[in-house]
Amino acid sequence: MLSPSWRRFALPSFSRYSAASTTCRASHSLSRLNSVTAQDVDHFAKILPPTSILSTLAPFSLAATELDIYNNDWMGKYHGNATTVLRPKTTQEVSDIVKWCHEKRIGIVPQGGNTGLVGGSVPVNDEVVISLANMNQVRSFDPISGILVADAGCILQSLTDYVAPHHHVMPLDLGAKGSCQIGGNVATNAGGLRLLRYGSLHGSILGLEVVLPDGTILDQLTSLRKDNTGYDLKQLFIGAEGTLGIITGVSILTPPSPQASNNVIFALPHFDNVLPLYQMVKRQLSEILSAFEFIDRTAYDLAVKHGQGRALSDEDVEGAQCFVLVETSGGRREHDEEKLTTLLETLLEADKPLINTGVLAQSPAQFSSLWALREGVTEAVSKEGKAYKYDISVPLSTFKECVDITGEHLRSKGLMREGAVRHVIGYGHVGDGNLHLNVVADTYSSEIQDALEPFIYELVASHRGSVSAEHGIGAMKTHALHYSKSAVSIAWMKKIKELFDPRGIMNPGKVLE
Amino acid sequence: MLSPSWRRFALPSFSRYSAASTTCRASHSLSRLNSVTAQDVDHFAKILPPTSILSTLAPFSLAATELDIYNNDWMGKYHGNATTVLRPKTTQEVSDIVKWCHEKRIGIVPQGGNTGLVGGSVPVNDEVVISLANMNQVRSFDPISGILVADAGCILQSLTDYVAPHHHVMPLDLGAKGSCQIGGNVATNAGGLRLLRYGSLHGSILGLEVVLPDGTILDQLTSLRKDNTGYDLKQLFIGAEGTLGIITGVSILTPPSPQASNNVIFALPHFDNVLPLYQMVKRQLSEILSAFEFIDRTAYDLAVKHGQGRALSDEDVEGAQCFVLVETSGGRREHDEEKLTTLLETLLEADKPLINTGVLAQSPAQFSSLWALREGVTEAVSKEGKAYKYDISVPLSTFKECVDITGEHLRSKGLMREGAVRHVIGYGHVGDGNLHLNVVADTYSSEIQDALEPFIYELVASHRGSVSAEHGIGAMKTHALHYSKSAVSIAWMKKIKELFDPRGIMNPGKVLE
């Protein structure tokens, strides 16, 4: 579980990031918004049945604790004070609620599965929460084209299960699939494990239905792969984290299911070999390559230390500076195995081999255990100590440099020592240019924090990288946006926000400061 | 060549679509824009060297004919009256020009390869043409990630050639590749032949550099696959046909080249079999399927009649209602051939076969001749008579219905006869839901035209389809936009246009009326 490691942010020492200060900052900018009153709740009761309303206000008068799961994120890091949660079942209900909030200048937080990592889906103050959980019906699925149209509140796993018997898969997959909702996935432009293979949601999403901040329903819910009739407005809502409107329906292209998956782990003598290896693997495996994951030596050792198995022998790992996990997904198992075997042979028979060794999974159990090693890094890190986690995009060639420079910087500050930082590790999705840079310390301290930020953000900016490859901005990184976006870009984001939401009611305090 | 068949629109009988009336309508809405004066040209000469300026005004005083290729589209259908064409070499030059035009309220037409089909890239009046042709440098290419950053004026084919030695391909391919420019491809959201395999440009484009209508340079030219830091503004310019700004630079993800391509043509007894066949082909060929093209019987017969070869014997085609061309592109030829052979065996050995017969290309020459059959339909149509062409997206299941209903409608109007309509044919990209509906007549007449429009647009609208699957809106279909977009969507497009271009100088008269 990630929870324990993430709870650090609730510690008082993190004054800059503490929930209290976030609320404080947000309160200031939200001062022109109104709180929900009993009269508002009366009005909501005309739109929704009583079962769709949760409120601490009369006549519902629930205990505040009954709204806890809506007011707090799963990490316990962000805390809101909503008095009222609405759970509409139809787009029209959403529209009617939003119209009222618009008229009354009441802030709104659209909430999906509330599985985000940056506080995007909980109130910063006492905004009304509109939960999409009751909008959970598949509207249509065409098994020929693979086009699925669903309510925004459908859970990702349930959609995966829905299309599976038709031999299709959802084009995205993430750890939170059992509770995250497709509308939230779209609103946060979720990346996840299948991006290398199926691309981003900007390509997979064919249509959206959105309730705009004045309550207007923008119906762009087409199920067409090609439609060049004017501006592709729906794209704006992909990744806008609910600040421009509430996504209520989604049309998405689901690809045919692969018939077989295989994986292999490589031990590499030098990081410098990762990129030539990636190039060779891409060329040889071509369309069946579905993951190319990087783990540096420290991350590997931590995973092994904390019980994530041992895919390679001591001899195999000796002299290895890093590891690469390659996954294939294809239409016929024997073809994929043949391609993988040829790749292994080519690699091992080379004059100057890029790898020390490679282990090919021979069974579903081995397949899972190789993945467990990669996915277990997160858990191992949290067992090892307190982690400062950065989710960045930088050029592939700079992955190791980013890890090394961060280590040197901490060393120069005298922080690479017992009682302070133990490890700086790197792992992540080479195929997506997405590096998880983790600093593992004995304790959380403002000294380490101050050494890391804005240092890492500036490092990212120097490579024209992204300070948030996939988690988004939410309430957490609004102050860091300028490291990845120019002043012109931010000014234009603000103009777009102002155009769609001049009253600033839609997910206030998120994305833009 | 398409040209002859497209020239029909210049005929006086097509008053609704003639260049004269287009200009007239546009002039009205553009009345607040100013013409380029000699003083403006003087100013442009301070920004650009003389070799980058073409003008009929002093001191250049060129003959108007020297600007013909910029003032007219390749079909001879759209005609502008620009006095001045500017050919900047840098983004800063573009910015300086646009700043001046903004200040002076001079209309601007961004022009790439001028290969469009809807008059999007020629002036409707005397706007200044900014040709991107001189911005034709590759800025960077990373052979590891396959990310290419290039000036907007790079020709698609030259980029294809540039990445080929690195074992990469451009994710799009179209007939005009020898002259179309990547900036124009992005501005028109070009689809083309590889969309089924590599998806749309909304997924492949990683970054854009755009000069906004006030001359501001919006630099979103990142080369990151994942970047969730705020609104994805660049998406707005993909498919905006140059009405929101001028794309000057493009960052695009290029996939690894396939090692082998194969194809096969199937003859089907009924159209009803196309969709089950598509489903089976998708499942069996999975990730190597790169095209699934549909040709109805009439289209096939026309292609054969006009010399596009004969892939199937008389016996093979007997009783066939339509044909399907399937292409695969994969990493290893023998694997792909094995998959295709298995598919053919499965199809032929079925109790109720979906196909009458199938022919698998056995050589590069046969591969080309199968494609020639599909691609030759366009030429065959123009040899057969005068064609009314519609580029629509409709649900796959309605392809035949759309063709049949159009034929019945023409029959009910007494127009299916000698001297009027000879054939109504359908062909196109099943995989993309894109139907080319062609009505082949002995002559162009307003009677036929009036029978077809708005009939076909209404038919498309009844299926929630698109009146322009890939060609765009340009100057041609602004009046038809409402068949595919709701009033709310169009109102929001106008708000976006007003936000970016309040003076209406950027490609006036295009996309929005």
Coordinates of C-alpha atoms in Angstrom, one line a residue, chain A residues 143-146 167-168 188-192 195-197 199-200 202-203 212 216-222 224-233 235-236 238-241 243-244 256-259 275-276 278-279 282-283 286-288 329-332 335-336 338-339 342 393-394 396 429 431-432 434 464-473 481 484-486 488-489 492-493 495-497 499-500 511-512, chain B residues 143-146 167-168 188-192 195-197 199-200 202-203 212 216-222 224-233 235-236 238-241 243-244 256-259 275-276 278-279 282-283 286-288 329-332 335-336 338-339 342 393-394 396 429 431-432 434 464-473 481 484-486 488-489 492-493 495-497 499-500 511-512:
Chain A
P143 CA -18.1 -4.8 -30.7
I144 CA -17.3 -4.2 -34.3
S145 CA -15.5 -0.9 -34.0
G146 CA -14.7 -1.3 -30.3
H167 CA -12.2 -9.4 -27.0
H168 CA -11.4 -5.8 -26.4
T188 CA -6.7 13.9 -15.3
N189 CA -5.4 12.5 -18.6
A190 CA -4.4 9.4 -16.9
G191 CA -1.4 7.6 -18.4
G192 CA -0.7 4.3 -16.7
L195 CA 0.4 4.3 -22.8
L196 CA 3.5 3.0 -24.7
R197 CA 1.2 0.6 -26.6
G199 CA -1.0 6.1 -26.8
S200 CA -2.6 8.9 -24.8
H202 CA -6.0 12.6 -26.4
G203 CA -6.0 10.0 -29.2
L212 CA -20.1 23.6 -18.4
T216 CA -25.0 24.2 -20.3
I217 CA -24.6 20.6 -21.6
L218 CA -21.9 20.5 -24.3
D219 CA -22.6 17.3 -26.2
Q220 CA -19.6 16.2 -28.2
L221 CA -20.3 12.5 -27.5
T222 CA -19.7 11.3 -31.0
L224 CA -16.6 8.6 -34.8
R225 CA -12.9 7.9 -35.3
K226 CA -12.7 10.7 -37.9
D227 CA -14.5 14.0 -37.6
N228 CA -12.9 17.2 -39.0
T229 CA -15.7 19.6 -38.4
G230 CA -14.3 22.5 -36.6
Y231 CA -12.4 22.9 -33.3
D232 CA -11.9 19.8 -31.2
L233 CA -13.2 21.4 -28.0
Q235 CA -9.6 18.0 -26.0
L236 CA -9.6 21.0 -23.6
I238 CA -8.9 16.1 -21.2
G239 CA -6.4 16.9 -18.4
A240 CA -8.2 20.0 -17.2
E241 CA -8.8 18.3 -13.9
T243 CA -11.7 23.1 -13.7
L244 CA -13.5 23.8 -17.0
P256 CA -8.7 -5.6 -29.6
S257 CA -7.3 -7.7 -26.7
P258 CA -3.9 -9.1 -27.1
Q259 CA -3.9 -12.9 -27.1
L275 CA 19.1 3.6 -24.7
P276 CA 20.8 1.5 -27.3
Y278 CA 15.6 0.4 -26.1
Q279 CA 16.4 1.2 -29.7
K282 CA 11.8 -1.3 -30.3
R283 CA 13.1 -2.3 -33.7
S286 CA 8.1 -3.5 -33.0
E287 CA 4.3 -3.6 -32.6
I288 CA 4.3 -6.2 -29.8
S329 CA 1.6 -8.3 -26.0
G330 CA 0.6 -9.8 -29.2
G331 CA -1.8 -11.8 -31.3
R332 CA -0.1 -15.1 -31.1
H335 CA 5.3 -15.7 -32.6
D336 CA 5.9 -13.4 -29.7
E338 CA 10.1 -16.5 -31.1
K339 CA 10.7 -12.8 -31.4
T342 CA 15.7 -14.1 -31.2
S393 CA 9.3 13.7 -17.7
V394 CA 12.8 14.3 -18.9
L396 CA 15.5 9.5 -21.8
H429 CA 8.7 4.1 -17.9
G431 CA 9.1 4.2 -23.2
D432 CA 7.2 7.2 -22.0
N434 CA 8.7 9.2 -17.4
R464 CA 12.5 21.3 -20.8
G465 CA 10.8 18.5 -18.9
S466 CA 7.6 18.1 -17.1
V467 CA 7.2 18.5 -13.3
S468 CA 4.2 16.3 -13.5
A469 CA 4.4 13.6 -16.1
E470 CA 1.1 11.9 -15.1
H471 CA -0.2 12.9 -11.7
G472 CA -1.4 16.3 -12.7
I473 CA -1.3 19.7 -10.9
L481 CA 3.4 25.1 -13.0
S484 CA 7.0 23.4 -17.1
K485 CA 4.9 26.0 -18.8
S486 CA 5.9 29.4 -20.2
V488 CA 2.5 32.9 -22.3
S489 CA 1.1 29.4 -21.9
W492 CA -3.5 31.6 -22.1
M493 CA -4.6 28.9 -19.6
K495 CA -7.9 33.1 -20.4
I496 CA -9.4 29.8 -21.2
K497 CA -10.4 29.3 -17.6
L499 CA -13.8 32.1 -20.8
F500 CA -15.4 28.9 -19.5
V511 CA -4.4 23.7 -11.7
L512 CA -4.2 27.5 -11.7
Chain B
P143 CA 16.4 8.1 -32.8
I144 CA 15.9 6.6 -29.4
S145 CA 12.4 8.0 -28.6
G146 CA 11.5 8.6 -32.3
H167 CA 14.0 2.9 -38.8
H168 CA 11.1 5.1 -38.1
T188 CA -6.2 20.2 -40.9
N189 CA -5.8 17.2 -38.6
A190 CA -5.0 15.0 -41.6
G191 CA -6.1 11.4 -41.4
G192 CA -4.8 9.4 -44.3
L195 CA -4.8 6.3 -39.0
L196 CA -6.1 2.7 -38.2
R197 CA -2.6 1.7 -37.2
G199 CA -4.1 6.8 -34.5
S200 CA -4.9 10.5 -34.9
H202 CA -4.2 14.4 -31.5
G203 CA -2.3 11.5 -30.0
L212 CA -1.1 33.7 -32.3
T216 CA 2.6 36.3 -29.6
I217 CA 4.6 33.1 -29.9
L218 CA 3.0 30.3 -28.0
D219 CA 5.8 27.8 -27.4
Q220 CA 4.4 24.4 -26.5
L221 CA 7.1 22.6 -28.5
T222 CA 7.9 20.0 -25.9
L224 CA 7.6 14.8 -24.0
R225 CA 5.3 11.8 -24.3
K226 CA 3.7 12.6 -20.9
D227 CA 3.1 16.1 -19.5
N228 CA 0.2 16.7 -17.3
T229 CA 0.8 20.3 -16.4
G230 CA -2.4 22.2 -17.1
Y231 CA -4.6 22.6 -20.2
D232 CA -3.3 21.0 -23.4
L233 CA -3.7 24.2 -25.4
Q235 CA -4.8 20.5 -29.1
L236 CA -7.0 23.5 -30.1
I238 CA -4.9 20.6 -34.4
G239 CA -7.7 20.8 -37.0
A240 CA -8.4 24.5 -36.5
E241 CA -7.3 25.0 -40.1
T243 CA -8.0 30.1 -37.9
L244 CA -6.6 30.4 -34.4
P256 CA 9.3 2.3 -35.5
S257 CA 9.1 1.2 -39.1
P258 CA 7.4 -2.1 -39.8
Q259 CA 9.7 -4.7 -41.3
L275 CA -18.7 -6.3 -40.2
P276 CA -18.3 -9.9 -38.9
Y278 CA -13.8 -6.9 -39.7
Q279 CA -14.4 -8.3 -36.3
K282 CA -9.2 -7.5 -36.0
R283 CA -9.1 -10.4 -33.6
S286 CA -4.6 -7.8 -33.9
E287 CA -1.6 -5.5 -33.8
I288 CA -0.4 -6.1 -37.3
S329 CA 2.4 -4.3 -41.3
G330 CA 4.5 -6.1 -38.7
G331 CA 8.0 -6.8 -37.4
R332 CA 8.6 -10.2 -39.1
H335 CA 4.9 -14.4 -38.7
D336 CA 2.6 -12.0 -40.6
E338 CA 1.5 -17.2 -41.1
K339 CA -1.2 -15.1 -39.4
T342 CA -4.4 -19.0 -40.9
S393 CA -18.1 9.4 -41.2
V394 CA -21.1 7.2 -40.3
L396 CA -19.9 1.1 -40.0
H429 CA -11.8 3.1 -44.7
G431 CA -11.4 0.8 -39.9
D432 CA -11.9 4.5 -39.5
N434 CA -14.9 6.8 -43.1
R464 CA -24.8 11.4 -35.8
G465 CA -22.1 11.2 -38.4
S466 CA -19.6 13.7 -39.7
V467 CA -20.1 15.7 -42.9
S468 CA -16.3 16.0 -43.1
A469 CA -14.4 12.9 -41.9
E470 CA -11.0 14.2 -42.9
H471 CA -11.1 17.0 -45.5
G472 CA -12.1 19.7 -43.0
I473 CA -14.5 22.6 -43.3
L481 CA -21.1 22.6 -40.0
S484 CA -22.4 17.6 -37.4
K485 CA -22.0 20.0 -34.6
S486 CA -24.7 21.2 -32.1
V488 CA -23.9 24.8 -28.3
S489 CA -20.7 23.4 -29.9
W492 CA -18.4 27.6 -28.2
M493 CA -16.2 27.4 -31.3
K495 CA -16.2 32.0 -28.4
I496 CA -12.8 30.3 -28.8
K497 CA -12.3 32.1 -32.1
L499 CA -10.9 34.8 -27.6
F500 CA -7.8 34.1 -29.8
V511 CA -14.4 27.0 -40.6
L512 CA -16.9 29.5 -39.1

